[in-house]
Coordinates of C-alpha atoms in Angstrom, one line a residue:
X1 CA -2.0 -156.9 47.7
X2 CA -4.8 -157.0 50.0
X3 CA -8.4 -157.4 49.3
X4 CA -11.1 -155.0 50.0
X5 CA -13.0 -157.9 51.3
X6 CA -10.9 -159.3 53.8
X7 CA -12.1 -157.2 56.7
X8 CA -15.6 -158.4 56.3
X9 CA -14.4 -162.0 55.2
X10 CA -12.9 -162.3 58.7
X11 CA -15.4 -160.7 60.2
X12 CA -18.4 -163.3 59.1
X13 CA -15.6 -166.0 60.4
X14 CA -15.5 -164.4 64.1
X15 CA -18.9 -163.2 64.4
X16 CA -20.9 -165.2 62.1
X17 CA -24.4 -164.9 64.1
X18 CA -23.5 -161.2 65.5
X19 CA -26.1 -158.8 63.1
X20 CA -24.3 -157.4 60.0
X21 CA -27.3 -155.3 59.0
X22 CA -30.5 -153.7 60.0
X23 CA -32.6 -152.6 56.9
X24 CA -36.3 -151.2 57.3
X25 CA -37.1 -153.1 60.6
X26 CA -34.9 -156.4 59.7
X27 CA -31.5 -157.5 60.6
X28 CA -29.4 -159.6 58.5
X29 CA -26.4 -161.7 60.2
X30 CA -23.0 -161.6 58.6
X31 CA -23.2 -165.5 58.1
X32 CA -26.2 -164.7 55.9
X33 CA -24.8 -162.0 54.3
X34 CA -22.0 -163.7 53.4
X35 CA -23.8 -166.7 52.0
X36 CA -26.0 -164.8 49.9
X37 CA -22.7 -162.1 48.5
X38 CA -20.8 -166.1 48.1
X39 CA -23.8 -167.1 45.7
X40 CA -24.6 -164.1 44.3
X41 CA -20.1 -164.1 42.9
X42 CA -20.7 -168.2 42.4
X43 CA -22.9 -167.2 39.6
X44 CA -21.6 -164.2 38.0
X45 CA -18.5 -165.8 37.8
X46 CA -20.0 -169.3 36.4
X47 CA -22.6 -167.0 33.8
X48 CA -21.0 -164.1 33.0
X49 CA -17.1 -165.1 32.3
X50 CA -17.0 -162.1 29.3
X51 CA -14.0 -159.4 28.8
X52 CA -15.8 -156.9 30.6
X53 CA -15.0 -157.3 34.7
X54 CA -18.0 -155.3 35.6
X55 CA -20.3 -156.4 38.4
X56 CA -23.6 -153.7 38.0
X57 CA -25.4 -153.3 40.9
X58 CA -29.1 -151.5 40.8
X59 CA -30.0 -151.1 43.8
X60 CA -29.4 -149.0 46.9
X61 CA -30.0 -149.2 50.5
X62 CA -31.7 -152.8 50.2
X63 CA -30.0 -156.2 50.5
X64 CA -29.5 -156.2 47.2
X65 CA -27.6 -153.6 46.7
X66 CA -25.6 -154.5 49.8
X67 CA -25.0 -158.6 48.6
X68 CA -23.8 -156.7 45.0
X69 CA -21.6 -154.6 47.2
X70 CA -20.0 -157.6 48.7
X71 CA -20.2 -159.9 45.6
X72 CA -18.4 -157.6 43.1
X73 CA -14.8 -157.8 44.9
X74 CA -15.7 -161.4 45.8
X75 CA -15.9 -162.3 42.4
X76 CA -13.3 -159.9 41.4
X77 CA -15.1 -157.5 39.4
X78 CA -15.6 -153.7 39.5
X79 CA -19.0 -152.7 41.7
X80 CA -20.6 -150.1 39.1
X81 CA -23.1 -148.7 41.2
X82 CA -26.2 -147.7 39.3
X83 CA -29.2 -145.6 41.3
X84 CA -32.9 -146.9 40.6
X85 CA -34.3 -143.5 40.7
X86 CA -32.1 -141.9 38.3
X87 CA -33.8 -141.2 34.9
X88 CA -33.7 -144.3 32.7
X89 CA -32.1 -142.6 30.0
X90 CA -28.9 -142.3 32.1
X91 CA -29.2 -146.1 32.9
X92 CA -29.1 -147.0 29.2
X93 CA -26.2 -144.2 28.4
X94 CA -24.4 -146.0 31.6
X95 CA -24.9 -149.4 31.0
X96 CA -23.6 -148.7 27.1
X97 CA -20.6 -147.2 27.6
X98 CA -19.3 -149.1 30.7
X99 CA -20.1 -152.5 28.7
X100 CA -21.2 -154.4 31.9
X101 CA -22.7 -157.9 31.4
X102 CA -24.0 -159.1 34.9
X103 CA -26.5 -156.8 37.0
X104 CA -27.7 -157.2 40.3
X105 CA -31.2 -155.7 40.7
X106 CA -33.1 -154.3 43.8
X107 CA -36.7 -154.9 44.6
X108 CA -36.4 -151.1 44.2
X109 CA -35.7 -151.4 40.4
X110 CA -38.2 -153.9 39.6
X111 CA -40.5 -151.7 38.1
X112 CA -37.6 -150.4 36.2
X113 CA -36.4 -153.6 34.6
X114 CA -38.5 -154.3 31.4
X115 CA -37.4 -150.9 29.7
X116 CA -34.1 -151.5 30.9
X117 CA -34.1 -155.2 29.4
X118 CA -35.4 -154.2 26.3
X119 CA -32.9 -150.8 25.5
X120 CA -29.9 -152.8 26.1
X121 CA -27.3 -153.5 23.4
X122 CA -26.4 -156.4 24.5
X123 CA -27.2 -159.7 26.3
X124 CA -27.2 -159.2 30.4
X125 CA -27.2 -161.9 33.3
X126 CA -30.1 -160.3 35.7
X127 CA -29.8 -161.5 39.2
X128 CA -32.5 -160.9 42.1
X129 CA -31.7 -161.5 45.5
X130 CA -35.1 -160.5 46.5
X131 CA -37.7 -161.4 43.4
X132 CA -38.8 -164.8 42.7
X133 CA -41.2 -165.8 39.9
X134 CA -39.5 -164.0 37.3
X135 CA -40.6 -166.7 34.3
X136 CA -42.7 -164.0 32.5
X137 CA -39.8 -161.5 32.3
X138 CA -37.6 -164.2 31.0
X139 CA -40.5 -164.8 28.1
X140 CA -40.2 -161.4 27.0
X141 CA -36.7 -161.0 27.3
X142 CA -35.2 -164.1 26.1
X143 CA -31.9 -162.6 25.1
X144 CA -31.3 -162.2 29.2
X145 CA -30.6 -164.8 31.3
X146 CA -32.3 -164.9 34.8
X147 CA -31.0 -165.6 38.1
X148 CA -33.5 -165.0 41.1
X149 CA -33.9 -165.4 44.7
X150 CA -35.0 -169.0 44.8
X151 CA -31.9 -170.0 42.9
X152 CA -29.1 -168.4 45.0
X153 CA -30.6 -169.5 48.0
X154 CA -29.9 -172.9 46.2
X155 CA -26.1 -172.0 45.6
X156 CA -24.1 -172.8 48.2
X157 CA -20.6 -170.7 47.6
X158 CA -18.2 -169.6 49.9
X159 CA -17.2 -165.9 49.8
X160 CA -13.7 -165.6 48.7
X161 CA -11.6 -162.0 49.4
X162 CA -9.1 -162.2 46.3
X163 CA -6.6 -159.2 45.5
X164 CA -7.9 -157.1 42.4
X165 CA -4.1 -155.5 41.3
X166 CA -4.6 -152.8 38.7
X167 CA -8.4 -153.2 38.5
X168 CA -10.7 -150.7 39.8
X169 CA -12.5 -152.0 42.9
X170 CA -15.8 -149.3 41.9
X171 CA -17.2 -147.4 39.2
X172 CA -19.9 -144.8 38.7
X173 CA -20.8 -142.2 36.3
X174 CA -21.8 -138.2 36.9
X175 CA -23.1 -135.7 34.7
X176 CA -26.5 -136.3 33.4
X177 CA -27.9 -138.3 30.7
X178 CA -26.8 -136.6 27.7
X179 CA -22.9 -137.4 28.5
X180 CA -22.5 -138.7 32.3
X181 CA -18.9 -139.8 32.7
X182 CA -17.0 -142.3 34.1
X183 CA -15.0 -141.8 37.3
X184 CA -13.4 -145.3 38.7
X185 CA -11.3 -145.9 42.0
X186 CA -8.5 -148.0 42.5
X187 CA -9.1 -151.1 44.4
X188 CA -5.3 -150.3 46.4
X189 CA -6.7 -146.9 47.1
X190 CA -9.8 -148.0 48.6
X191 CA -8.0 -150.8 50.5
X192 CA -5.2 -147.6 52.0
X193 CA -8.6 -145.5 52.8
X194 CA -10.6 -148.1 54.5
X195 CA -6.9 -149.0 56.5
X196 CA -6.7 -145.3 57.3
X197 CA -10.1 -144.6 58.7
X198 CA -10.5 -147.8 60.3
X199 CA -7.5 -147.2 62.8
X200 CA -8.9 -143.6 63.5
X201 CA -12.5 -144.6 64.1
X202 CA -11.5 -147.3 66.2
X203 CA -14.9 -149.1 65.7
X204 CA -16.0 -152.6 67.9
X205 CA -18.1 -155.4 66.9
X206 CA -20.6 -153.2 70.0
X207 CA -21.0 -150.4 67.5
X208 CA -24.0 -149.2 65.6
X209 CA -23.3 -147.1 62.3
X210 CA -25.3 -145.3 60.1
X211 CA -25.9 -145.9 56.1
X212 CA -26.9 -143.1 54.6
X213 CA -25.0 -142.1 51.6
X214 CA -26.9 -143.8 48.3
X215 CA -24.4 -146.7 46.8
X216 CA -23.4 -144.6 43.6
X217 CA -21.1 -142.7 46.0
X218 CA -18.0 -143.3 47.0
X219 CA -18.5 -142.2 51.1
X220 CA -21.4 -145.3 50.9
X221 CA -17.8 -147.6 50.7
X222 CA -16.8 -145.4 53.8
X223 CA -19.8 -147.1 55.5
X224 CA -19.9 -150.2 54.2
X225 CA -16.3 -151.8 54.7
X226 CA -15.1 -149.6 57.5
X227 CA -18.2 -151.0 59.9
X228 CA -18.0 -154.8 58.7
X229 CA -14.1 -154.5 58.9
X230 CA -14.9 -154.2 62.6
X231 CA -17.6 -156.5 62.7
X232 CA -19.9 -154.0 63.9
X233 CA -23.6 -153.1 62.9
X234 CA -24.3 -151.2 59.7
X235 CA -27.8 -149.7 59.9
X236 CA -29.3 -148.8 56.6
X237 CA -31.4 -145.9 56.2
X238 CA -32.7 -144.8 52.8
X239 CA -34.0 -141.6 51.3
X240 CA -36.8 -142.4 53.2
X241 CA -35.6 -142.7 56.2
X242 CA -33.5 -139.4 55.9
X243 CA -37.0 -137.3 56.3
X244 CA -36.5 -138.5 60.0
X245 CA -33.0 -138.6 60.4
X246 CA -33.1 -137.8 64.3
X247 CA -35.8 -139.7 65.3
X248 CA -33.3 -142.7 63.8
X249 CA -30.3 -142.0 65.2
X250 CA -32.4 -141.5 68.6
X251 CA -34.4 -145.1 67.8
X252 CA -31.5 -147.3 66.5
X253 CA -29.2 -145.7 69.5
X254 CA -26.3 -145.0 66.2
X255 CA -22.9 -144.6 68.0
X256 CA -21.7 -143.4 64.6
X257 CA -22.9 -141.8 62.1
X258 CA -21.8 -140.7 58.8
X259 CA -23.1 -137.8 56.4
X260 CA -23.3 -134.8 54.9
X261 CA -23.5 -130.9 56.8
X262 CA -26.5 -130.4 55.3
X263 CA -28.3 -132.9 57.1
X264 CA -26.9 -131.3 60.5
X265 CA -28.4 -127.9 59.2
X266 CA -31.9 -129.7 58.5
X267 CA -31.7 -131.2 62.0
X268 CA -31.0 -127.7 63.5
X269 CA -33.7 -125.7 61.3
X270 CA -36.1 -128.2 62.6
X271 CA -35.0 -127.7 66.3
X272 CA -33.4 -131.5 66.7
X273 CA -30.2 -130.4 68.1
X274 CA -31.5 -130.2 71.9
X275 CA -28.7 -131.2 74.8
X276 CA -27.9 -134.6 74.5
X277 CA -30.6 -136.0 71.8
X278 CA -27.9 -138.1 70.1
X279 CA -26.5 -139.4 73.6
X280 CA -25.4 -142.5 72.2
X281 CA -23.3 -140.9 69.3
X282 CA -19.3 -141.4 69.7
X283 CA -18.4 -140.0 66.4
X284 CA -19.9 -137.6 63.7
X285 CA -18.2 -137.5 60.1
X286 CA -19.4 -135.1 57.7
X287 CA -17.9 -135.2 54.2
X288 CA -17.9 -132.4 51.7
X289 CA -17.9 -128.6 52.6
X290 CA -17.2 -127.9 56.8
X291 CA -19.6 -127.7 59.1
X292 CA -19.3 -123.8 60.1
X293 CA -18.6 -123.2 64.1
X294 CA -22.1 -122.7 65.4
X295 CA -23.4 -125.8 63.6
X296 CA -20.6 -128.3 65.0
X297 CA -21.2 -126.4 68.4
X298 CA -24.9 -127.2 68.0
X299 CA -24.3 -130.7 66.9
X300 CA -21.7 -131.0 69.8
X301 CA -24.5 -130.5 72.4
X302 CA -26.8 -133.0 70.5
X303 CA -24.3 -135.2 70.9
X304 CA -22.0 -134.4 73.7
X305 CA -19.7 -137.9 73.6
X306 CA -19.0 -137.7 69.7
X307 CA -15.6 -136.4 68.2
X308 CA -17.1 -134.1 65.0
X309 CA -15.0 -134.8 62.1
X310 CA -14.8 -133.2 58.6
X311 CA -13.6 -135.2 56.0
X312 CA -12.4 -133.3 52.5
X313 CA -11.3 -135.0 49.1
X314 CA -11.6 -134.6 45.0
X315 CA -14.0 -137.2 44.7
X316 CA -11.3 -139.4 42.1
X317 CA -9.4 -140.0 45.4
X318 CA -12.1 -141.6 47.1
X319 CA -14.3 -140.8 49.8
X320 CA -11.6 -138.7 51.3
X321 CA -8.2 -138.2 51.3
X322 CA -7.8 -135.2 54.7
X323 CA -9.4 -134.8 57.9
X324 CA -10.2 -132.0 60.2
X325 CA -11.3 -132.5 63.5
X326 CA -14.0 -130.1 64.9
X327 CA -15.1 -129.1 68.7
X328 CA -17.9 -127.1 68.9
X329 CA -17.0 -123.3 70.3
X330 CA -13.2 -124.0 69.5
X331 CA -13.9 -123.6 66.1
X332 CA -13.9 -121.0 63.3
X333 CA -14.4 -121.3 59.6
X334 CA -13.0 -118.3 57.2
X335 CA -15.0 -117.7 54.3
X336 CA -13.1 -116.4 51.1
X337 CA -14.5 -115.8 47.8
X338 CA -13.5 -117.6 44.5
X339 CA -12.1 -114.6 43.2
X340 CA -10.1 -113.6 46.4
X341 CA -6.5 -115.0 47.2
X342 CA -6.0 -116.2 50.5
X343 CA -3.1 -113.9 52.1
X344 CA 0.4 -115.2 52.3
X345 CA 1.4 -113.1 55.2
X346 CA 2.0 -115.2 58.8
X347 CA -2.0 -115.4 60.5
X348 CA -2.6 -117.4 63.4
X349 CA -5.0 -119.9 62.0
X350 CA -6.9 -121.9 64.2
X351 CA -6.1 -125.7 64.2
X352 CA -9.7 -126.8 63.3
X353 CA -9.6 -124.6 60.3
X354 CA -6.4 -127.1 58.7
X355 CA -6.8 -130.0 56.6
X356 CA -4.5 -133.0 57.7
X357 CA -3.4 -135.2 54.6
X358 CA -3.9 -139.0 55.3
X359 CA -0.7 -140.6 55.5
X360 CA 1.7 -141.5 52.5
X361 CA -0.2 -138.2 50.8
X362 CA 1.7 -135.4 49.7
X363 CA 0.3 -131.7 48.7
X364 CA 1.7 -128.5 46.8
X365 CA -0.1 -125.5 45.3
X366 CA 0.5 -124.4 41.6
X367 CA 0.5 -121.5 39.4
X368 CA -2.1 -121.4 36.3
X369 CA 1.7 -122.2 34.4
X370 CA 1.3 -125.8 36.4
X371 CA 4.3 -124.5 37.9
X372 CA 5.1 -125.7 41.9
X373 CA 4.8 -122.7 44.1
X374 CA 7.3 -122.5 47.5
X375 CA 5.9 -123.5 50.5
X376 CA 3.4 -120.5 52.0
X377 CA 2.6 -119.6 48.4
X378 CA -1.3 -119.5 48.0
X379 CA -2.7 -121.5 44.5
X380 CA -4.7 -124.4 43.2
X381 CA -4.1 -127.4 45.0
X382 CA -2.9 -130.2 44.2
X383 CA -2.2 -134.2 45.7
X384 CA -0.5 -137.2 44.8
X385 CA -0.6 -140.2 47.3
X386 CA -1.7 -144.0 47.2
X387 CA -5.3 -143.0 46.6
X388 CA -4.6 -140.3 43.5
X389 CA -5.3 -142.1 40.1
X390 CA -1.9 -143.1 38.1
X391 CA -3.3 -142.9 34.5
X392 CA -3.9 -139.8 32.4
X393 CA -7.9 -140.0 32.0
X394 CA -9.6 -137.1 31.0
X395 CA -12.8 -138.9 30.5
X396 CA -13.3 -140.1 33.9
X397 CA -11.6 -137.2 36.1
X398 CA -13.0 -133.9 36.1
X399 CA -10.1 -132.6 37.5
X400 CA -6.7 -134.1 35.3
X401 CA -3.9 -135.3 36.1
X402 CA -1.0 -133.1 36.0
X403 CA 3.1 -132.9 35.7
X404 CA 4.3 -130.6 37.9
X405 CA 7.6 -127.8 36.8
X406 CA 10.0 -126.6 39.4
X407 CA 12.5 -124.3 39.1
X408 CA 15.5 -126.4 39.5
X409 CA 16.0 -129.7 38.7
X410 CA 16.7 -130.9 41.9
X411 CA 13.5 -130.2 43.4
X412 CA 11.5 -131.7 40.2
X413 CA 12.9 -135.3 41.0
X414 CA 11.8 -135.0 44.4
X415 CA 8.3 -134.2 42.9
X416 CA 5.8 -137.6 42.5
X417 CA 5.2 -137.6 38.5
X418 CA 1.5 -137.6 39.0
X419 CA -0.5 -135.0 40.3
X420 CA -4.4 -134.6 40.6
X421 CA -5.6 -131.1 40.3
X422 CA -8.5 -130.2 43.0
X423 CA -10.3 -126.9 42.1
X424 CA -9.8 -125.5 45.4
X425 CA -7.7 -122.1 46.5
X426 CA -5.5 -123.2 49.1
X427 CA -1.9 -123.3 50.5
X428 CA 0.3 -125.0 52.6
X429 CA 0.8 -124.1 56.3
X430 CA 4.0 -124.9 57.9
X431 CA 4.2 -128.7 59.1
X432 CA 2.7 -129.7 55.7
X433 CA -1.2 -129.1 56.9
X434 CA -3.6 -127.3 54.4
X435 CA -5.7 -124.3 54.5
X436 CA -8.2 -125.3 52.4
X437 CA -10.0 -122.1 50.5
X438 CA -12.8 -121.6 47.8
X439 CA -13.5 -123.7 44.6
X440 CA -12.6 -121.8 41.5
X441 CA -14.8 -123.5 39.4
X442 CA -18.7 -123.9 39.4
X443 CA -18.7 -127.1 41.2
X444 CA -20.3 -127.3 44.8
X445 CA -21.3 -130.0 47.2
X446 CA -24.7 -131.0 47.2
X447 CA -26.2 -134.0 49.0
X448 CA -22.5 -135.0 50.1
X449 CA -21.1 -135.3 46.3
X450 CA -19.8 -132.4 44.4
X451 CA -21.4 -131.5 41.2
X452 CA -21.2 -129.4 38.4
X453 CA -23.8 -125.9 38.1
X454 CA -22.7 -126.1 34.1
X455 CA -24.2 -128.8 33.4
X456 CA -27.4 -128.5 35.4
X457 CA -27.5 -125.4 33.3
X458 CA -27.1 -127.4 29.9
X459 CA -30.0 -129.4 30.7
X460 CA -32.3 -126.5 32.0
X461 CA -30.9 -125.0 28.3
X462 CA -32.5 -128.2 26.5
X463 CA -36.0 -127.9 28.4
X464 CA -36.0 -124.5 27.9
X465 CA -35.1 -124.5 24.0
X466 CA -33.0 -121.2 25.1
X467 CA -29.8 -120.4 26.6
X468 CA -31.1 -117.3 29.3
X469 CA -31.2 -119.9 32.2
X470 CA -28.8 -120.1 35.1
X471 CA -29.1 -122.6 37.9
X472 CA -27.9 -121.3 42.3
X473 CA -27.9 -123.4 45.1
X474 CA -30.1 -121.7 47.8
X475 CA -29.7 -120.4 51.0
X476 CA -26.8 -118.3 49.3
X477 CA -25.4 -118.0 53.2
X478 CA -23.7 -121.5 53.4
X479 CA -21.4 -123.9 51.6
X480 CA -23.9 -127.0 52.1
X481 CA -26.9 -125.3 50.1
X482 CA -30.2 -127.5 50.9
X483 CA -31.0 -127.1 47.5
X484 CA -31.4 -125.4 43.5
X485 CA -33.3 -122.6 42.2
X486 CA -33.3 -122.2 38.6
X487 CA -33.8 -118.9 37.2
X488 CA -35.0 -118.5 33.8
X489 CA -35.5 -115.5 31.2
X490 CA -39.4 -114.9 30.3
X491 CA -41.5 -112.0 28.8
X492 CA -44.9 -111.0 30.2
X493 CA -46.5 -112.7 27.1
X494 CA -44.6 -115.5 27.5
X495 CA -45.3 -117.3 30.9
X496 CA -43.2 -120.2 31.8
X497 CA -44.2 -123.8 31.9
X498 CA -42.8 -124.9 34.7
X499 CA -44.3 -128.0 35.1
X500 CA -42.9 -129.1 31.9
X501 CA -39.4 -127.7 32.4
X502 CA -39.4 -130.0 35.9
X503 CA -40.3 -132.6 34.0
X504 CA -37.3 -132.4 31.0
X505 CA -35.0 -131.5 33.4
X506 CA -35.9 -135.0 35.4
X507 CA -36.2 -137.1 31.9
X508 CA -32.2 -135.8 31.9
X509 CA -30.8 -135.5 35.3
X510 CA -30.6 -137.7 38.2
X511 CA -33.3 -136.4 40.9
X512 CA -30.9 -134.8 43.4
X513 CA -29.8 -132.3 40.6
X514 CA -33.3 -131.1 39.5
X515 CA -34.1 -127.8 40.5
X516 CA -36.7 -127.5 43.3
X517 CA -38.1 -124.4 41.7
X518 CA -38.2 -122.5 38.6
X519 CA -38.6 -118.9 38.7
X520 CA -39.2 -116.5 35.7
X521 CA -36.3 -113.1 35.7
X522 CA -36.1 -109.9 33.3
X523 CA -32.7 -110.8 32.4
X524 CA -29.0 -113.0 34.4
X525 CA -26.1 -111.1 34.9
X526 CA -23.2 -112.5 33.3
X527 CA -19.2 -112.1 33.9
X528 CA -16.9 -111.1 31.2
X529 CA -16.5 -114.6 29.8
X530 CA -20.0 -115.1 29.3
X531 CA -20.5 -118.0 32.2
X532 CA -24.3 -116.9 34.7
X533 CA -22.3 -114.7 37.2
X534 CA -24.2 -117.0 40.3
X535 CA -23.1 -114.6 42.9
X536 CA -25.1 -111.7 41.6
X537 CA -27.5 -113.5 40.9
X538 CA -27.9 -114.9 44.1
X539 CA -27.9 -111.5 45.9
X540 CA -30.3 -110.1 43.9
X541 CA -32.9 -112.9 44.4
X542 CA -31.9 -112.5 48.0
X543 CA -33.2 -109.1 47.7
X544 CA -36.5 -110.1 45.8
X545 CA -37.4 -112.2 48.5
X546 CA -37.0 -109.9 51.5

């Protein structure tokens, strides 16, 4: 089997001085990277030879995390990506349950580290590429073992690309602190992604390519190993650095750029989207939810060289597992509700509204009996391919495996035996493409991951000490909300605390699910089963606010 690394392996043989990686106004050259990533797997490998093959990595959008990136495959362990700015309660929960025993730590986390050192269970290996001097954190932790900058610069280790077969190639964790879950991806269907998208990019050591997805997601592996497969130029840029995406793209002259639609919509609120501001662009992907037609036909005069492409997956397939190629005023996007079934009657759909599989992937729709509906026949979708999990997991996938029934037993042997259920409404269009409708669940994508309102609403319940509380993404109009609005159930003689429900709801949640605001309501409608009915909801705050 091939390794994940072998793109970038090659890569630092052929272009060893070329720049790997700009980050915050310095580059880093793939010889260097790779000497540090080689050092960094030396050790973890000579220091941490335990049962668990876990490589932690707490960091994001610093060498650090990068090097850990690297260093977990090269040393053949699972990257468990771990964010510094969730709330350290999740870190602990995390770091318990996956059982990992070596972490790389950012300059980020620094600050971080003591509390860390001194909840865990057990005994870590800390290593930091980018701290020195770390003798009086070793006296107060002297279970830990210490590995810093000064000493892998003294370890001279070649980076080797070896196959990982059955292992997980990355791991992370969602929900928030009070039971986040494990949700792992295969290292063979990360190698068949990276493959895929590589060919269809068709990326050059010349090009420039942005980083902007945090490490703990699965699209930041998109970046990563697609543009140092290529040899080309990965160009960091952090949550910082997101305030002003456009004046990046514009300053580091990005000839591709990777994200979510919500950061085109920010861009266009802002007035960013002027003819040919992203001149240099040669191809837009935006994960998650489509862009709707008059946001890729703005974005296609920003940048009037780039292919727009959406890219759509469950998130336990990887960063994505379809495409859907978008030009501007050729497109349309239908909007269907939840509760509505998409029409089995003959439409003509436009092209750009259909999802194409990647290849070796194979789709069907079922009934709620888990029974395989003909072809045409709206219902949930689901896929089975090189990148779809094997094992039952419940644990780890929100979204289970399933056996599919057919009516006759010749068309159940020509089913796969594993099939991973996605949420979505949808059905199959003639020639095998999908028409992708709405999620009947209460997950949505925010930020370029898709996450859960019910448990947002679980932890708004805790810092509330009540149950009256329902959480909507906001503006209401668009399937890449900007943000939350948490509505909550007061009296007159009983104002809300707001501060102090921010601040529960952060002690429990990692930031990008806290609710920007917290508003005080009369009472939440509710549908028949009991679950905040969000859609009323939404409307009538709509209402209050105009």
């Amino acid at each position: 089997m091939a390794s994940l690394l072998r793109g970038f392996v090659r890569a630092a043989q052929l272009h060893c001085t070329r720049t790997a990686l700009r980050l915050e106004g310095e580059s880093f050259t793939y010889e260097a990277l790779a000497a540090l990533a080689g050092a960094i797997a030396a050790r973890v490998k000579a220091n941490a030879p335990g049962e668990t093959p876990i490589l932690g990595v707490y960091a994001t959008h610093s060498l650090s995390a990068y090097a850990g990136a690297l260093a977990a495959p090269g040393c053949a362990r699972t990257l468990l990506a771990l964010d510094p700015y969730d709330p350290p309660r999740r870190i602990n929960a995390i770091l318990a349950h996956s059982g990992v025993e070596a972490l790389v730590v950012g300059a980020e986390a620094a600050d971080r580290l003591d509390g860390l050192l001194e909840a865990s269970g057990r005994p870590l290996l800390i290593l930091t590429p980018e701290l020195d001097e770390l003798r009086g954190l070793a006296a107060r932790h002297r279970r830990h073992r210490f590995v810093d900058a000064r000493a892998l610069a003294q370890c001279s280790a070649e980076l080797e690309a070896p196959a990982m077969p059955g292992r997980p190639a990355f791991l992370t964790y969602v929900g928030g602190a009070q039971r986040p879950r494990p949700l792992s991806l295969s290292h063979q269907g990360l190698v068949h992604y990276i493959d895929q998208v590589t060919r269809s990019l068709d990326l050059d050591p010349d090009d420039r390519v942005s980083q902007i997805f945090d490490l703990r997601l699965s699209q930041s592996l998109h970046d990563i190993f697609s543009t140092w497969q290529a040899g080309a130029t990965l160009v960091a840029l952090g949550r910082s650095e997101r305030r002003l995406l456009g004046q990046r793209i514009r300053s580091h002259r990005l000839t591709r750029l990777a994200g979510w639609p919500a950061l085109a919509a920010g861009l266009w609120r802002t007035g960013e989207l002027g003819d040919g501001g992203f001149a240099d662009l040669r191809s837009s992907i935006f994960f998650g939810a489509p862009l709707d037609a008059d946001l890729a036909h703005a974005w296609q005069q920003a940048a009037p060289r780039s292919l727009i492409t959406s890219m759509w997956g469950p998130p336990q397939a990887g960063p994505a597992l379809a495409t859907r190629a978008l030009n501007g005023r050729n497109i349309t996007t239908k909007k269907t509700n939840k509760n509505t079934t998409l029409h089995t009657k003959d439409t003509k759909s436009n092209d750009a509204e259909r999802l194409t599989l990647f290849d070796a992937h194979m789709a069907a729709t079922i009934t709620h009996e888990l029974r395989a509906n003909a072809p045409g026949e709206p219902g949930e979708l689901v896929v089975s391919g090189p990148q779809v999990p094997c094992g039952t997991s419940p644990d780890s996938t929100r979204a289970p495996l399933v056996e599919l029934d057919s009516a006759t037993s010749e068309a159940r042997a020509a089913l796969p035996s594993r099939w991973l259920r996605t949420g979505h409404n949808a059905r199959i269009l003639e020639g095998g493409q999908i028409e992708l409708g709405e999620r009947l669940d209460d997950q949505i994508y925010l930020g370029g991951e898709l996450v859960d309102l019910s448990e947002i609403d679980l932890a708004l319940q805790q810092a509330c000490g009540h149950r009256h509380v329902a959480v909507v993404p906001w503006p209401r109009d668009t399937a890449w909300p900007a943000g939350l609005i948490a509505l909550v159930v007061a009296s007159a003689d009983q104002p809300l605390d707001v501060q102090a429900i921010l601040a529960a709801c952060r002690r429990q949640l990692p930031t990008h699910l806290v609710p920007d605001r917290v508003l005080p309501v009369r009472e939440l409608a509710r549908l028949s089963c009991g679950t905040p009915d969000r859609d009323a909801i939404a409307r009538h705050l709509e209402n209050e606010r105009s």
